[in-house]
Coordinates of C-alpha atoms and ligand atoms in Angstrom, one line a residue:
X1 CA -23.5 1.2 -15.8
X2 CA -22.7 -2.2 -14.1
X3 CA -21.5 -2.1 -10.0
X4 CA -17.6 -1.4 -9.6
X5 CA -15.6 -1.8 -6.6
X6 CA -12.3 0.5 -6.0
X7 CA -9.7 -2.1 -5.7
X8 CA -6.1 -2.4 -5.1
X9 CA -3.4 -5.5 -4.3
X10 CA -1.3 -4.2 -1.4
X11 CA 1.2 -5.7 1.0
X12 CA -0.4 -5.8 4.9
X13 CA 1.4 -5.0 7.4
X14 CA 1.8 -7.2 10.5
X15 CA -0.9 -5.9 13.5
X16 CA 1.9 -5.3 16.3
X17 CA 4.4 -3.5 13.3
X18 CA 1.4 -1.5 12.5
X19 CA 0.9 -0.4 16.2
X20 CA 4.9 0.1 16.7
X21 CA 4.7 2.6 13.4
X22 CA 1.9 4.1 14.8
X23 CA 3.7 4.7 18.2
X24 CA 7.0 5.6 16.6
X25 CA 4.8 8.8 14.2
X26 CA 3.3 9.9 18.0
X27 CA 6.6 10.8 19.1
X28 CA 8.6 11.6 16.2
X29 CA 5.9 14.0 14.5
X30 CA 4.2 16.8 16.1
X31 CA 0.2 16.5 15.8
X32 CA 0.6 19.1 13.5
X33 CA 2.1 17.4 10.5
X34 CA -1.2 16.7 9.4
X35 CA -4.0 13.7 8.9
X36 CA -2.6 10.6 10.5
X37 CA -3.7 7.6 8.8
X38 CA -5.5 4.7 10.9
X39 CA -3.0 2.0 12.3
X40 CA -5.5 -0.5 10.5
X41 CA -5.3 1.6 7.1
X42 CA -1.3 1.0 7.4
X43 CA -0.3 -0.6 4.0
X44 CA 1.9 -1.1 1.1
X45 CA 0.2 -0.5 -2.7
X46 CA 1.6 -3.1 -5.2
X47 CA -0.9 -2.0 -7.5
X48 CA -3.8 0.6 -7.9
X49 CA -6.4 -0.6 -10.3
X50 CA -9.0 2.0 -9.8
X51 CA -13.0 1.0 -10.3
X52 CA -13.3 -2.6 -11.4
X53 CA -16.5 -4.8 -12.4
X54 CA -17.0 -8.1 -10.3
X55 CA -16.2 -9.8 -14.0
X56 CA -12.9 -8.0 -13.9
X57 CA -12.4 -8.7 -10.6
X58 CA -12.3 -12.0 -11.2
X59 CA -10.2 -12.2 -14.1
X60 CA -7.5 -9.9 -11.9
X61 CA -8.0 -12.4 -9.1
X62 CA -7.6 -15.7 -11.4
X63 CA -4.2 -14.1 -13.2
X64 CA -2.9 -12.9 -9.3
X65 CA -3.0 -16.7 -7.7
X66 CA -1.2 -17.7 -11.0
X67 CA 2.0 -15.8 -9.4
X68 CA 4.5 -18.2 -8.3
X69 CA 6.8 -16.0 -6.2
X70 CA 9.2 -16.4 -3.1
X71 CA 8.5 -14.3 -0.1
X72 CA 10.6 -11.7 0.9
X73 CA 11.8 -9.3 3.6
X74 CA 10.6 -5.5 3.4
X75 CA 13.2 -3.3 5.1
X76 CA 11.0 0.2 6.1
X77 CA 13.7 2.6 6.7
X78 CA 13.3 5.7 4.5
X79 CA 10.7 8.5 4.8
X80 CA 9.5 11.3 2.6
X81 CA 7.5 13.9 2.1
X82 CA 5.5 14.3 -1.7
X83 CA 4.0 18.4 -1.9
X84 CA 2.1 18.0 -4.7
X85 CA 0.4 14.3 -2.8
X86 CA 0.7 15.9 0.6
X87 CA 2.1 12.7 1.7
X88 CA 4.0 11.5 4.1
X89 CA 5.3 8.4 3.6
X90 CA 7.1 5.2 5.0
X91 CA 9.8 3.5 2.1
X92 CA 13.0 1.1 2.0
X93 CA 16.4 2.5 0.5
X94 CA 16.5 -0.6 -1.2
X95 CA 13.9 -2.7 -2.4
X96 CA 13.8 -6.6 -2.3
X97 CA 13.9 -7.4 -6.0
X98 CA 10.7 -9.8 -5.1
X99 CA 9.1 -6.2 -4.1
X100 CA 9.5 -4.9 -7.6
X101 CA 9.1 -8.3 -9.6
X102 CA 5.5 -8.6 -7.9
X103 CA 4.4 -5.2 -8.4
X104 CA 5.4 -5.0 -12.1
X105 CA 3.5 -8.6 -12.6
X106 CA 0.2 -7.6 -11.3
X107 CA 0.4 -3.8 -12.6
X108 CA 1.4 -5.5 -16.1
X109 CA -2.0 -7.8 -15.3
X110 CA -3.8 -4.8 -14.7
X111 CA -3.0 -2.8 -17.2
X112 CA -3.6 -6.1 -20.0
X113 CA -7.2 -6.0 -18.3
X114 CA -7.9 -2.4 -18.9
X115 CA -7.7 -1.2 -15.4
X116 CA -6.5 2.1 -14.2
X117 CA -2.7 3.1 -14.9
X118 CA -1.2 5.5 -12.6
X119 CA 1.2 8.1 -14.2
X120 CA 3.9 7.8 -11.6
X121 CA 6.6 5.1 -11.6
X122 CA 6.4 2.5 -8.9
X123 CA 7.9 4.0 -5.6
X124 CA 7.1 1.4 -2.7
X125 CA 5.3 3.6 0.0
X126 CA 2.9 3.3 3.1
X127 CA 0.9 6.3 3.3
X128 CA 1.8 7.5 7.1
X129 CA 0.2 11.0 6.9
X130 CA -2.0 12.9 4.6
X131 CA -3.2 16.9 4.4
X132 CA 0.7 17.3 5.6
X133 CA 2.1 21.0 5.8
X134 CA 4.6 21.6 3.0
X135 CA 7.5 22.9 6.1
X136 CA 6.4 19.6 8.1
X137 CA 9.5 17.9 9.3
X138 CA 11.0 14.2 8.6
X139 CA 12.5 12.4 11.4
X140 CA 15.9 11.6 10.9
X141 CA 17.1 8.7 9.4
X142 CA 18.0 6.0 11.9
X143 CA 14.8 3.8 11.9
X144 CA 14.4 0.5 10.6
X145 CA 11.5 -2.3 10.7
X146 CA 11.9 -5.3 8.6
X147 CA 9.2 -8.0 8.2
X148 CA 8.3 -11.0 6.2
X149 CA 6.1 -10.4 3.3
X150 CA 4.3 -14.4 2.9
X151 CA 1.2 -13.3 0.8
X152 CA -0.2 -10.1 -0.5
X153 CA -3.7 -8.9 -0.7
X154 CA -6.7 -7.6 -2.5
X155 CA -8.6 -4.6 -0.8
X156 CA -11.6 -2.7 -1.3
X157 CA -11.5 0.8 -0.5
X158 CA -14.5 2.3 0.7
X159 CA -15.4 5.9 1.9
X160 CA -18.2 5.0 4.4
X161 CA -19.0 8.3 7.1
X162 CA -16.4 10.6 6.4
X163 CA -14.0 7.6 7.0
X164 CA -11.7 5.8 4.7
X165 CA -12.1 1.6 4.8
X166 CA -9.7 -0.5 3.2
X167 CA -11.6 -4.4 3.5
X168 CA -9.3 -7.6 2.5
X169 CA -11.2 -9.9 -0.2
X170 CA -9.0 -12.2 -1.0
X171 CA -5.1 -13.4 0.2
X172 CA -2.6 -14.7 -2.2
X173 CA 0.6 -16.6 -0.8
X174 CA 4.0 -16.4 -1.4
X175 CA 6.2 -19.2 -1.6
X176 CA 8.1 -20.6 1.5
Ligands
2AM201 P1 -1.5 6.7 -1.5 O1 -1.5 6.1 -0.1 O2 -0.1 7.1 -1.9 O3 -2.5 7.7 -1.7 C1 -5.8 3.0 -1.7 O4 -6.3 4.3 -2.0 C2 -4.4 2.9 -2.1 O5 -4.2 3.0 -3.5 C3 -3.4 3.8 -1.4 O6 -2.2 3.2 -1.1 C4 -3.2 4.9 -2.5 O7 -1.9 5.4 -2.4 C5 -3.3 4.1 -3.7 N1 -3.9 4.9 -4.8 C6 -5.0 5.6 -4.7 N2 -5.2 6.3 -5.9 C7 -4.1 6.0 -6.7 C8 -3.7 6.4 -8.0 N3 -4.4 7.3 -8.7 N4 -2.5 5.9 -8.4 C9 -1.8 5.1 -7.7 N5 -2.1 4.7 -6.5 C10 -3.3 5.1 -5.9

């Protein structure tokens, strides 16, 4: 069996946004809601593509700096809960058509390469808490971030101590 590497291409969320988020779930959630996710694992998934070999990987990699796309701005002001998932998550009402234009190139990539195809439809999400009770309450609606998004990223996830890692590999810009 040759060495894989559990990849994905996700958008990164600016380090003080991250923090704000992070601030913004301590008061708006009781502790009990379930397992926070780190303010460093904070991210958007454009794409999932499961266990790839360092062949594939570069393939994936060659195909994603071939994107010519604009940047956009991500609006974060929706949240949900997903029972089945346990998830709480972080969304927009409406997403920047560059939002869904590169996430259906590089899961279109991914899929031509043989990676990994998840079931479910694209829904735009940062993962804010997982293991959440199914009566956990959602803050209500009112909240709104909105950032830049210039590049986007390729992470490794690793499971190293009973912790989840996400490490950046590569960065791929947007166009100005
Ligand atoms: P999640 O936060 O909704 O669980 C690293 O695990 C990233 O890839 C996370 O954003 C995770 O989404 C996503 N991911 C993990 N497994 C996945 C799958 N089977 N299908 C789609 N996305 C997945």
């Amino acid at each position: 069996m040759p060495e894989t590497k559990r990849l994905f291409f996700a958008i990164a969320l600016p380090t003080p946004l991250q923090q704000e988020i992070i601030d913004w779930r301590a008061t708006h959630f009781p502790e009990t809601t379930g397992r926070p996710v780190a303010a460093a694992n904070l991210h958007l998934t454009l794409a999932f593509l499961g266990d790839v070999t360092a062949e594939k990987q570069q393939v994936l990699m060659q195909l994603a700096r071939r994107i010519h796309q604009r940047s956009f701005s991500l609006t974060l002001d929706d949240a949900g809960l997903w029972m089945r998932s346990q998830v709480i998550w972080l969304g927009t009402r409406s997403p920047a058509r560059g939002l869904l234009s590169l996430a259906d190139m590089l899961r279109a990539q991914a899929a031509r390469n043989g990676c990994y195809q998840s079931p479910q439809p694209f829904h735009p999400h940062i993962t804010l808490w997982r293991n959440s009770a199914s009566d956990a309450r959602l803050p209500a609606p009112g909240f709104s971030w909105s950032f830049t998004v210039n590049n986007f990223v390729l992470y490794e996830s690793q499971f190293i101590r009973g912790r989840t890692r996400y490490t950046p590999l590569a960065e791929f810009p947007l166009e100005h």
